[in-house]
Coordinates of C-alpha atoms in Angstrom, one line a residue:
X1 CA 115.8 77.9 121.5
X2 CA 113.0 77.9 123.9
X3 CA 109.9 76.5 123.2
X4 CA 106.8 78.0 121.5
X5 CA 104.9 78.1 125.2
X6 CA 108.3 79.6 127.0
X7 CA 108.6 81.9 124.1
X8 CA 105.3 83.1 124.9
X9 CA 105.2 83.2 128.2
X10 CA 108.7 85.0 128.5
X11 CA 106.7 87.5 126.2
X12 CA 104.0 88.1 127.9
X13 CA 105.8 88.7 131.0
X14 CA 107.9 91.5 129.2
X15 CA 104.4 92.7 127.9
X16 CA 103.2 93.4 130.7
X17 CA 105.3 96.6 131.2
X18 CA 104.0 98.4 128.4
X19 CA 100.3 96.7 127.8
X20 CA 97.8 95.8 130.0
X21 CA 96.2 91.8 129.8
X22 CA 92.9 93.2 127.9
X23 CA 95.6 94.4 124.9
X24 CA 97.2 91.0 124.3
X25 CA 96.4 88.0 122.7
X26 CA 98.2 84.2 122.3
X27 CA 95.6 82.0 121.7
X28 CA 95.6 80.1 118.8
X29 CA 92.5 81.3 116.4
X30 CA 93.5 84.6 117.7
X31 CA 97.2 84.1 116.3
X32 CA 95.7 83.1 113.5
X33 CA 92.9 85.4 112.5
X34 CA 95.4 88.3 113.2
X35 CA 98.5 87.2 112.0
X36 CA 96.9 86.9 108.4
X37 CA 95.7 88.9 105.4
X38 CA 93.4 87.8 102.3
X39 CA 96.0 85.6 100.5
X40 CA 95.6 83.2 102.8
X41 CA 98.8 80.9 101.3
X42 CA 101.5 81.6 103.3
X43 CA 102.4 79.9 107.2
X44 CA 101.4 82.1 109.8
X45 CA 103.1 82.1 113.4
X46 CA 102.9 84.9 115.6
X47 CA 104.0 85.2 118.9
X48 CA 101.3 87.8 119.8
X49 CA 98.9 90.1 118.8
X50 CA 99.2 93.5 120.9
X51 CA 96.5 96.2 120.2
X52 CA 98.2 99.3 121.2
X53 CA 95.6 102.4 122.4
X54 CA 98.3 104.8 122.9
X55 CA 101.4 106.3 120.0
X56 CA 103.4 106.1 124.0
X57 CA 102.4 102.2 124.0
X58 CA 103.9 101.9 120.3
X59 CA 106.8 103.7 121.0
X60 CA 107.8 101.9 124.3
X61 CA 107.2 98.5 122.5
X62 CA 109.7 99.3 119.5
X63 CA 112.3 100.7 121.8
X64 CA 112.5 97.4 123.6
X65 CA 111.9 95.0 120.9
X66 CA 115.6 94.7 120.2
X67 CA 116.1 93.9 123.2
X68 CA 113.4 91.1 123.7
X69 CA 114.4 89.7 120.1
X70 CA 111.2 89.8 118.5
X71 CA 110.2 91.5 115.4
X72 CA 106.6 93.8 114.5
X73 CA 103.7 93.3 112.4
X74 CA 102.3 96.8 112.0
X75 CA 98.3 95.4 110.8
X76 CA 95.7 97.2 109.9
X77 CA 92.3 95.6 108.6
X78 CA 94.4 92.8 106.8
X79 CA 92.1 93.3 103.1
X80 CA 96.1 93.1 101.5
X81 CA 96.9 90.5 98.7
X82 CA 100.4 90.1 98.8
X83 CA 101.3 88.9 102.8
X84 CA 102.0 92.4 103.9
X85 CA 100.4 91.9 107.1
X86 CA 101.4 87.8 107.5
X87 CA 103.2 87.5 110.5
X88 CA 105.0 84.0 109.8
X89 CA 107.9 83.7 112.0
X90 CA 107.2 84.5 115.6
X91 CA 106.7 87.7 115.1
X92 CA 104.6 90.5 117.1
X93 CA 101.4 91.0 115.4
X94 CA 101.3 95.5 116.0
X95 CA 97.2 95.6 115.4
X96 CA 96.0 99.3 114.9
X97 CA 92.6 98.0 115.7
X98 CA 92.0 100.1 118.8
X99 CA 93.8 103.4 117.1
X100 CA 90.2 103.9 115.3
X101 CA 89.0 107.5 116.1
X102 CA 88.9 110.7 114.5
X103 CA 90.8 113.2 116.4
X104 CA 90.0 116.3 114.9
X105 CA 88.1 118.0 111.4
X106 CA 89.5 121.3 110.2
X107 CA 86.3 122.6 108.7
X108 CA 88.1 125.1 106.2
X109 CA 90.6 123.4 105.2
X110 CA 88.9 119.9 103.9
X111 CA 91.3 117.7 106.5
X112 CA 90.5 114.9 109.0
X113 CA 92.8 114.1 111.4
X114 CA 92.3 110.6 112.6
X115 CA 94.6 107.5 113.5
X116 CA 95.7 105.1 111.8
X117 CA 93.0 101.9 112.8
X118 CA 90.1 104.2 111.5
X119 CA 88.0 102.4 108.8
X120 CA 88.1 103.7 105.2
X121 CA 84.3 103.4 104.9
X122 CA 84.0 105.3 108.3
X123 CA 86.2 108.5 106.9
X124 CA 83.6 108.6 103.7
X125 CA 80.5 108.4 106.3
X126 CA 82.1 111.0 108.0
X127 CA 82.7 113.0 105.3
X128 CA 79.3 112.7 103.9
X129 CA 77.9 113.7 106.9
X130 CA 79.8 117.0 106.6
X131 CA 78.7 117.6 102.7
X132 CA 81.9 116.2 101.6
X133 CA 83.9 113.4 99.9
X134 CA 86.2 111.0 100.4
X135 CA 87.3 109.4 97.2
X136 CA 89.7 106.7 97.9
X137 CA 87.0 103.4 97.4
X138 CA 87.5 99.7 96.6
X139 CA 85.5 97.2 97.6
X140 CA 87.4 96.2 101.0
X141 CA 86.3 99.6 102.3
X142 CA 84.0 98.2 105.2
X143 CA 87.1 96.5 106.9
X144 CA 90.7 98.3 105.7
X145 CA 92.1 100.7 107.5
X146 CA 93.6 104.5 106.6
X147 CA 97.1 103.1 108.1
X148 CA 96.9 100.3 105.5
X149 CA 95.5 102.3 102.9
X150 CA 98.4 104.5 103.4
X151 CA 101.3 101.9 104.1
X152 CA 100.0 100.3 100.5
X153 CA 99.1 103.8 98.5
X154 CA 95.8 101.8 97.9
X155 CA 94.0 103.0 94.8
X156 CA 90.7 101.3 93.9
X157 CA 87.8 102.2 91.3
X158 CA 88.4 106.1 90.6
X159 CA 91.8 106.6 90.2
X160 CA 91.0 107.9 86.8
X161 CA 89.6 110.6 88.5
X162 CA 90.9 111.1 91.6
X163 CA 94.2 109.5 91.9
X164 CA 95.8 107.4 94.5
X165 CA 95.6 107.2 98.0
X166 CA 99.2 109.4 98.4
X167 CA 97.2 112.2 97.0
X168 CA 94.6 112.4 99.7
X169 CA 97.5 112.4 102.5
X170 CA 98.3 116.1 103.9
X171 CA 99.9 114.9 106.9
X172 CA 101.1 111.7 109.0
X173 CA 102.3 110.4 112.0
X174 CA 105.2 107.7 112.2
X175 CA 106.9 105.9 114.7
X176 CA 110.4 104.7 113.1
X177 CA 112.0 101.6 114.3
X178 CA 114.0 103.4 116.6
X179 CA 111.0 104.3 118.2
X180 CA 111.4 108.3 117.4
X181 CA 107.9 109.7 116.5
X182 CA 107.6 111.9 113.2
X183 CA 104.7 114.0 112.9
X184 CA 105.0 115.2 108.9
X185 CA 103.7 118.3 106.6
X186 CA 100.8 119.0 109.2
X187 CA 98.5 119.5 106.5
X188 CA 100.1 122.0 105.0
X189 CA 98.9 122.9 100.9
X190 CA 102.2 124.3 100.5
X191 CA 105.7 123.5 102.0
X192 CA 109.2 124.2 100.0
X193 CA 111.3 123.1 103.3
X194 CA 113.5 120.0 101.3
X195 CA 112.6 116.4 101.7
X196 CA 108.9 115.4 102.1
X197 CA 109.0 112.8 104.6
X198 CA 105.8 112.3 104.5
X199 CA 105.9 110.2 101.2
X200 CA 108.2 107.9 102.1
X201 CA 105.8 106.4 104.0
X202 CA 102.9 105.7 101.4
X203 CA 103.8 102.6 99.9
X204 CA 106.5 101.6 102.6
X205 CA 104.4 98.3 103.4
X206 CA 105.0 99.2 107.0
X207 CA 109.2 98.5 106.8
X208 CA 110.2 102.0 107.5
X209 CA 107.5 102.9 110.7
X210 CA 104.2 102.2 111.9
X211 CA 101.8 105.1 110.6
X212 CA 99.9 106.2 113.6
X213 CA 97.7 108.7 112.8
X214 CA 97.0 111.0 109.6
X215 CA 95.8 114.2 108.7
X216 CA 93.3 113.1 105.4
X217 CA 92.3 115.5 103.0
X218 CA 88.6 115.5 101.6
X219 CA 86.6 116.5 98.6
X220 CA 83.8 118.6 97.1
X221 CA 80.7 116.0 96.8
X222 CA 80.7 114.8 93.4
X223 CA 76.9 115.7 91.2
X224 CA 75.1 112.4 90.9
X225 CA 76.8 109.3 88.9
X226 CA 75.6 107.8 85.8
X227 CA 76.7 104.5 84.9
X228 CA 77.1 102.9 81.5
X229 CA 78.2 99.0 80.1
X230 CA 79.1 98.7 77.0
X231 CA 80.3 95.3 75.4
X232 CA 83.4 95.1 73.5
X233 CA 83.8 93.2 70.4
X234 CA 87.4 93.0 70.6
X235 CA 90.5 93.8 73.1
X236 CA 92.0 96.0 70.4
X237 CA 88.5 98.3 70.7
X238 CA 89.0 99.0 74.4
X239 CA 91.4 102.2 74.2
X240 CA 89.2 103.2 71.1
X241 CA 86.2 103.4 73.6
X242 CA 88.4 105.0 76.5
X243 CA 89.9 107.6 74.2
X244 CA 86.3 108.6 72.5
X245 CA 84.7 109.3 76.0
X246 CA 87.6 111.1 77.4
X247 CA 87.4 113.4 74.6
X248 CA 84.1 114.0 75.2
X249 CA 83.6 113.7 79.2
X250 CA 85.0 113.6 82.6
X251 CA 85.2 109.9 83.4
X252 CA 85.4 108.9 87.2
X253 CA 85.4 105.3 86.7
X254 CA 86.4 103.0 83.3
X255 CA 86.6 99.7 84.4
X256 CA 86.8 96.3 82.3
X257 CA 86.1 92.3 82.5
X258 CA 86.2 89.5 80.9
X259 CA 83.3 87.4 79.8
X260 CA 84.6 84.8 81.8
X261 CA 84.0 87.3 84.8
X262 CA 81.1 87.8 84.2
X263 CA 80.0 84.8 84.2
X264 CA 81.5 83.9 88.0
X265 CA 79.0 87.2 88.9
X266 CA 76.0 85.9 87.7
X267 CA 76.5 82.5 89.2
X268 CA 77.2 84.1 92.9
X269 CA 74.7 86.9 92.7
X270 CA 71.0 87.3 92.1
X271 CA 71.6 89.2 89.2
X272 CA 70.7 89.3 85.6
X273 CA 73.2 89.7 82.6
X274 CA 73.3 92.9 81.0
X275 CA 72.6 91.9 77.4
X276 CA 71.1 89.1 75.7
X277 CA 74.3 88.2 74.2
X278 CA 77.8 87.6 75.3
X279 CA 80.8 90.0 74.5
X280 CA 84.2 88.7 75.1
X281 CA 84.8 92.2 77.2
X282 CA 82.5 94.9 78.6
X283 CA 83.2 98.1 79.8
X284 CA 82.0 99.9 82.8
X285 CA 82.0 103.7 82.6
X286 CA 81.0 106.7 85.3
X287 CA 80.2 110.2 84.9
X288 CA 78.5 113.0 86.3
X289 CA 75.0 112.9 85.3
X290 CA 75.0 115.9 83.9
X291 CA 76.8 115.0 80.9
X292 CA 74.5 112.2 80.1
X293 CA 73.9 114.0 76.4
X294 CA 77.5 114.1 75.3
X295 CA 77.7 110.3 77.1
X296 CA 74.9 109.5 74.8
X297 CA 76.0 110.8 71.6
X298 CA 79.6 109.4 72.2
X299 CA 78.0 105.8 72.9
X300 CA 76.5 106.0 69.4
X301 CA 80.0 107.0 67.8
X302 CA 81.6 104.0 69.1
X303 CA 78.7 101.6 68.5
X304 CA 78.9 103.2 65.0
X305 CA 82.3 102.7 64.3
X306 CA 81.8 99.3 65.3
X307 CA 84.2 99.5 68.7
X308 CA 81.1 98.2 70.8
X309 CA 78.1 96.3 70.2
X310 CA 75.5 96.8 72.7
X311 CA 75.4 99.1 75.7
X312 CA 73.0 99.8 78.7
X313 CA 72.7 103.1 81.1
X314 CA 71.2 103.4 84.6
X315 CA 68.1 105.3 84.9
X316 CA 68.1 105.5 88.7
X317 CA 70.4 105.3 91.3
X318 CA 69.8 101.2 92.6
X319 CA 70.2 100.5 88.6
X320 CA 73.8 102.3 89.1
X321 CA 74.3 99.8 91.6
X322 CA 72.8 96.7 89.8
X323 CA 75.4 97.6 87.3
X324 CA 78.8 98.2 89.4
X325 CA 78.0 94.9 90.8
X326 CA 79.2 93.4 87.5
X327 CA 82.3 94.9 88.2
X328 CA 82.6 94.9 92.2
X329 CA 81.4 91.5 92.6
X330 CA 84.1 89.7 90.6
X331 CA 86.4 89.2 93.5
X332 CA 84.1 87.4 95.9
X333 CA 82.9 85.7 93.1
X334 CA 85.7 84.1 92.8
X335 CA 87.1 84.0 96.2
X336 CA 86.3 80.3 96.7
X337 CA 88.3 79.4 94.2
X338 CA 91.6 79.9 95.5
X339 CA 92.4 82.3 93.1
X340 CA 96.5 83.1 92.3
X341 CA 96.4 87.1 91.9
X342 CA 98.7 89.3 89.6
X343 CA 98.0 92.9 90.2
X344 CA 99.7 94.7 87.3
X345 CA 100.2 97.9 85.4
X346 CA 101.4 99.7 82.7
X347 CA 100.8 102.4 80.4
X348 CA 97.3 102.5 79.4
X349 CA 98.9 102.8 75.6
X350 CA 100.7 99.6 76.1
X351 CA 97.6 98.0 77.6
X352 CA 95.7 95.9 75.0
X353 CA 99.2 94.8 73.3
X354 CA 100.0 93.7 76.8
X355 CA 96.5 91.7 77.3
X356 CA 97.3 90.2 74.0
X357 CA 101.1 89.0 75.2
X358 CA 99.8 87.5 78.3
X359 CA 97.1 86.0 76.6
X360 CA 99.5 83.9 74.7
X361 CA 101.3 82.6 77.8
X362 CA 98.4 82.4 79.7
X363 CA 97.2 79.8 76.5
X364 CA 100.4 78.2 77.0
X365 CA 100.9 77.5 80.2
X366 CA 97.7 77.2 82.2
X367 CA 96.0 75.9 78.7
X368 CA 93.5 73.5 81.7
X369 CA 93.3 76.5 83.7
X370 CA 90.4 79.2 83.9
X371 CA 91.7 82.8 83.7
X372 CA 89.7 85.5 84.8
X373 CA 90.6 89.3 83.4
X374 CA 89.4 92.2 85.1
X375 CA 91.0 95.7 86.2
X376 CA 90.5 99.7 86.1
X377 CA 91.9 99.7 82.7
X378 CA 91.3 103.5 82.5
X379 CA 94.8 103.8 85.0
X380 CA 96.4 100.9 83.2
X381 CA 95.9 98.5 86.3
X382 CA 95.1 95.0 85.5
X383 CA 94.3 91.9 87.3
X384 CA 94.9 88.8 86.4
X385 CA 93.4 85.9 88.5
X386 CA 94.2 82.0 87.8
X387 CA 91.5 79.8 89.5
X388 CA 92.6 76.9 91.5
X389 CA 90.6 73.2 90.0
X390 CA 89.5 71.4 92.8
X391 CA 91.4 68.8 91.9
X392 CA 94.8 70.0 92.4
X393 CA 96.1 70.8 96.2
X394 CA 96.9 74.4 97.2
X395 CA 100.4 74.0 97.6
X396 CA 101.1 72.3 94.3
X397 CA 98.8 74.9 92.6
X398 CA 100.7 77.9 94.1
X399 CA 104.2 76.6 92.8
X400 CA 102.7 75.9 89.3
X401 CA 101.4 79.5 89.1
X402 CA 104.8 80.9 91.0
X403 CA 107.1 79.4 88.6
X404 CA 105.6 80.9 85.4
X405 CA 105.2 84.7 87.2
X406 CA 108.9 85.3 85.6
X407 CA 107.5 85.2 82.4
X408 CA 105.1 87.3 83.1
X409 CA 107.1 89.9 85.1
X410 CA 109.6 90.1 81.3
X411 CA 106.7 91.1 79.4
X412 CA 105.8 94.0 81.9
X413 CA 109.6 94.5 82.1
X414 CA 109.7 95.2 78.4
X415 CA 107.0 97.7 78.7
X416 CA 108.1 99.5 81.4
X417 CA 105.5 98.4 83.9
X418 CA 105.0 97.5 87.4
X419 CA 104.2 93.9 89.3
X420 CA 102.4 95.5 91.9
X421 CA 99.9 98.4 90.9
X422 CA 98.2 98.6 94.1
X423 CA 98.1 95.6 96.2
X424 CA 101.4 95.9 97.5
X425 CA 104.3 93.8 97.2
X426 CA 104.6 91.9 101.0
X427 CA 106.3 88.4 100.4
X428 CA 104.3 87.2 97.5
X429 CA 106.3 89.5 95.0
X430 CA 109.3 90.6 97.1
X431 CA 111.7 88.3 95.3
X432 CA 110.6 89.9 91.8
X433 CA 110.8 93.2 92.3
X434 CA 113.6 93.9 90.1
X435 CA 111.5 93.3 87.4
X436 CA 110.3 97.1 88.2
X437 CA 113.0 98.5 89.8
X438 CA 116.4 99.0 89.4
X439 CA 119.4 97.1 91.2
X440 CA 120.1 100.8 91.9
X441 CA 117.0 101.7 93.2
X442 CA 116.6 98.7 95.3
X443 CA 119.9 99.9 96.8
X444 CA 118.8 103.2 97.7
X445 CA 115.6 101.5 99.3
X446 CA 117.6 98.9 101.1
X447 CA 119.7 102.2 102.5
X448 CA 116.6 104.0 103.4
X449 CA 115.6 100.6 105.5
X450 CA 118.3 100.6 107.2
X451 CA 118.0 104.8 108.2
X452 CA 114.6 104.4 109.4
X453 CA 114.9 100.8 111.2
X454 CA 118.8 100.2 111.5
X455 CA 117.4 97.2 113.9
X456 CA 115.2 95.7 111.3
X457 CA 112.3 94.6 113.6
X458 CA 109.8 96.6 111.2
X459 CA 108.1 94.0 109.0
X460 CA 110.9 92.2 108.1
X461 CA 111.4 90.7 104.8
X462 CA 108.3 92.4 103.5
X463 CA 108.9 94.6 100.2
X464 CA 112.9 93.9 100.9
X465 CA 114.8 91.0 101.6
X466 CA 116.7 91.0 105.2

């Protein structure tokens, strides 16, 4: 086995045929800024980091990666939370980075065609510079990439409204891992020809191609957005609240947090609390403007029947913002502390008997542990974040909260649900997925693998074991 320094330098010799020396990098901070996404707890150890400019460069590198004996990367802006885009054993990091420009708008029919390295919040400039909308928003949205977004189905804060990334797809373009290109559905509304390619892709985590470039579909610019908190008595009250304003409104956003969450916020940001009193759960709510009235009268239903206790409504648009920040700044909030992240979903039915079985093992088995609840409760999606104590090392906290995950993949088991709403699956939940799927399913995915990259140099061991 040669060493790392041979290994690398046999590589870049056999780079050189298909990159030039600008579009490789070996040193160290590179290999390990690159070979990395946010969770930030598993080894990284790339070979190299290649930045493609060309689909010709991408498809010359995967036709001769078998033969060189190195596996691919595909890496977008690396914002994933499950080790998606880790590269951790000598593989080549496949960075979309310089694949960043939009190719071509199609006025009439709402569609950008752009490649893959192009930055979400770059697509919604561009499509508010053209009087459109591009709905697809979380709050990683000034670094991730459309390729990501689309290898992950990413969701974010108005999938109540607007659905998942998959939805906004109208076309892509995939190199498999036998290097054959796929251009798919071409934008096309309507197309009755058998087997839509095309959405094998979203969600694939990068195992069965590297998404090159994509034909995005965009929106009618949404009226002006009026937000409302409300604070929750109860856990029970939350679907109370959700049903009443869905009866009456058009909800583009219904997020929830914890108290707990809240308080993180106000100690990171310059911000004042909503109320003058704590709830144990608030509510965050948008709507068109227009429909402030019926907002209004449903606000004092609930508040009535006793499902909330306070609430507060932006006046202007920087108040709107003031008030998402509750919501949006949770994550960095927390960031420092190492948090372990479960991204789950179920049923939005099954949701606050769900909150109220994980309480109890939560209670249980992190009982010296902070837990911080927060999610877009209004799709069913929930995050659950243990924070790391400073007195406990990183490795030993990671196995603690690792070992108990079973437990909490049975009780979404039992209810149907999924251990990766949006984030992915990657390495951190790869060896739980059959607590969502099937032994038959993960058969037929195993079998797709093996269709699309029979070689298996396309993020190995991501989403599927080897």
């Amino acid at each position: 086995m040669p060493s790392q320094s041979t290994a690398t330098k046999q590589f870049m010799s056999r780079a050189m045929s298909v990159f030039a020396a600008n579009q490789v990098k070996t040193e160290g901070d590179d290999l390990a800024n690159w070979g990395t996404d946010w969770t930030k707890s598993f080894k990284v150890d790339p070979l190299a980091i290649v930045f493609p400019e060309s689909i010709d460069q991408i498809v010359d590198l995967v036709k001769r990666a078998p033969e060189w004996g190195v596996a691919l990367v595909p890496s977008g802006g690396r914002t994933g939370l499950s080790g998606g885009a880790v590269a951790p054993n000598q593989e080549i990091v496949v960075s979309l980075d310089r694949m960043n420009k939009i190719l071509a708008f199609h006025e009439t029919d709402k569609i950008v065609h752009c490649q893959a390295g192009l930055v979400t919040q770059r697509l919604q400039e561009f499509a508010s510079d053209h009087g459109l909308f591009y709905p697809v928003d979380f709050s990683s949205s000034g670094s991730s990439q459309i390729g990501g977004n689309i290898a992950t189905n990413a969701g974010g804060i108005r999938v109540i409204r607007y659905g998942m990334t998959r939805r906004w797809v109208a076309g892509l373009t995939a190199v498999t891992g036998t290097g054959e290109v796929l251009r798919l559905n071409h934008g096309l509304i309507k197309n009755a020809t058998g087997y839509d390619l095309r959405h094998l892709f979203v969600g694939s985590e990068g195992t069965l191609g590297i998404v090159v470039e994509a034909e995005m579909r965009l929106s009618s610019q949404p009226e002006e957005q009026q937000v409302m908190v409300l604070a929750i008595p109860e856990l029970n009250r939350i679907l109370e609240v959700l049903r009443a304003f869905q009866n009456a409104i058009e909800l583009s956003a219904f997020e929830f947090f914890s108290e707990l969450a809240l308080q993180k916020v106000l100690a990171h940001r310059d911000i004042s609390r909503p109320f003058s009193r704590s709830s144990p759960f608030y509510a965050l709510l948008e709507y068109d403007a227009s429909q402030f009235e019926n907002a209004n009268e449903t606000f004092e239903a609930v508040l009535e029947a006793g499902n909330v206790v306070d609430g507060v409504v932006s006046q202007s648009l920087s108040q709107a913002t003031t008030l998402w920040e509750l919501r949006e700044g949770i994550s960095e909030s927390i960031a420092s502390y190492t948090p372990y992240k479960n991204d789950i979903s179920v049923r939005i039915g099954e949701v606050p008997g769900f909150l109220e079985d994980v309480d109890s093992v939560v209670a249980q088995h992190y009982p010296d542990l902070e837990v911080v609840w927060f999610g877009h409760i209004g799709d069913g999606n929930l995050h659950l974040n243990i924070l790391k104590p400073a007195e406990i090392s990183i490795d030993d906290f990671y196995q603690r909260c690792h070992e108990i995950s079973p437990k909490l993949f049975s009780l979404i088991q039992n209810r149907e649900g999924s251990i990766s709403a949006e984030h992915g699956v990657g390495l951190l939940k790869r060896d739980f997925l059959n607590y969502s799927r099937t032994n038959e399913e993960i058969r037929l995915m195993r079998e797709l693998k093996r269709v699309f990259d029979p070689h298996c140099i396309l993020n190995p061991n991501k989403l599927l074991t080897a």
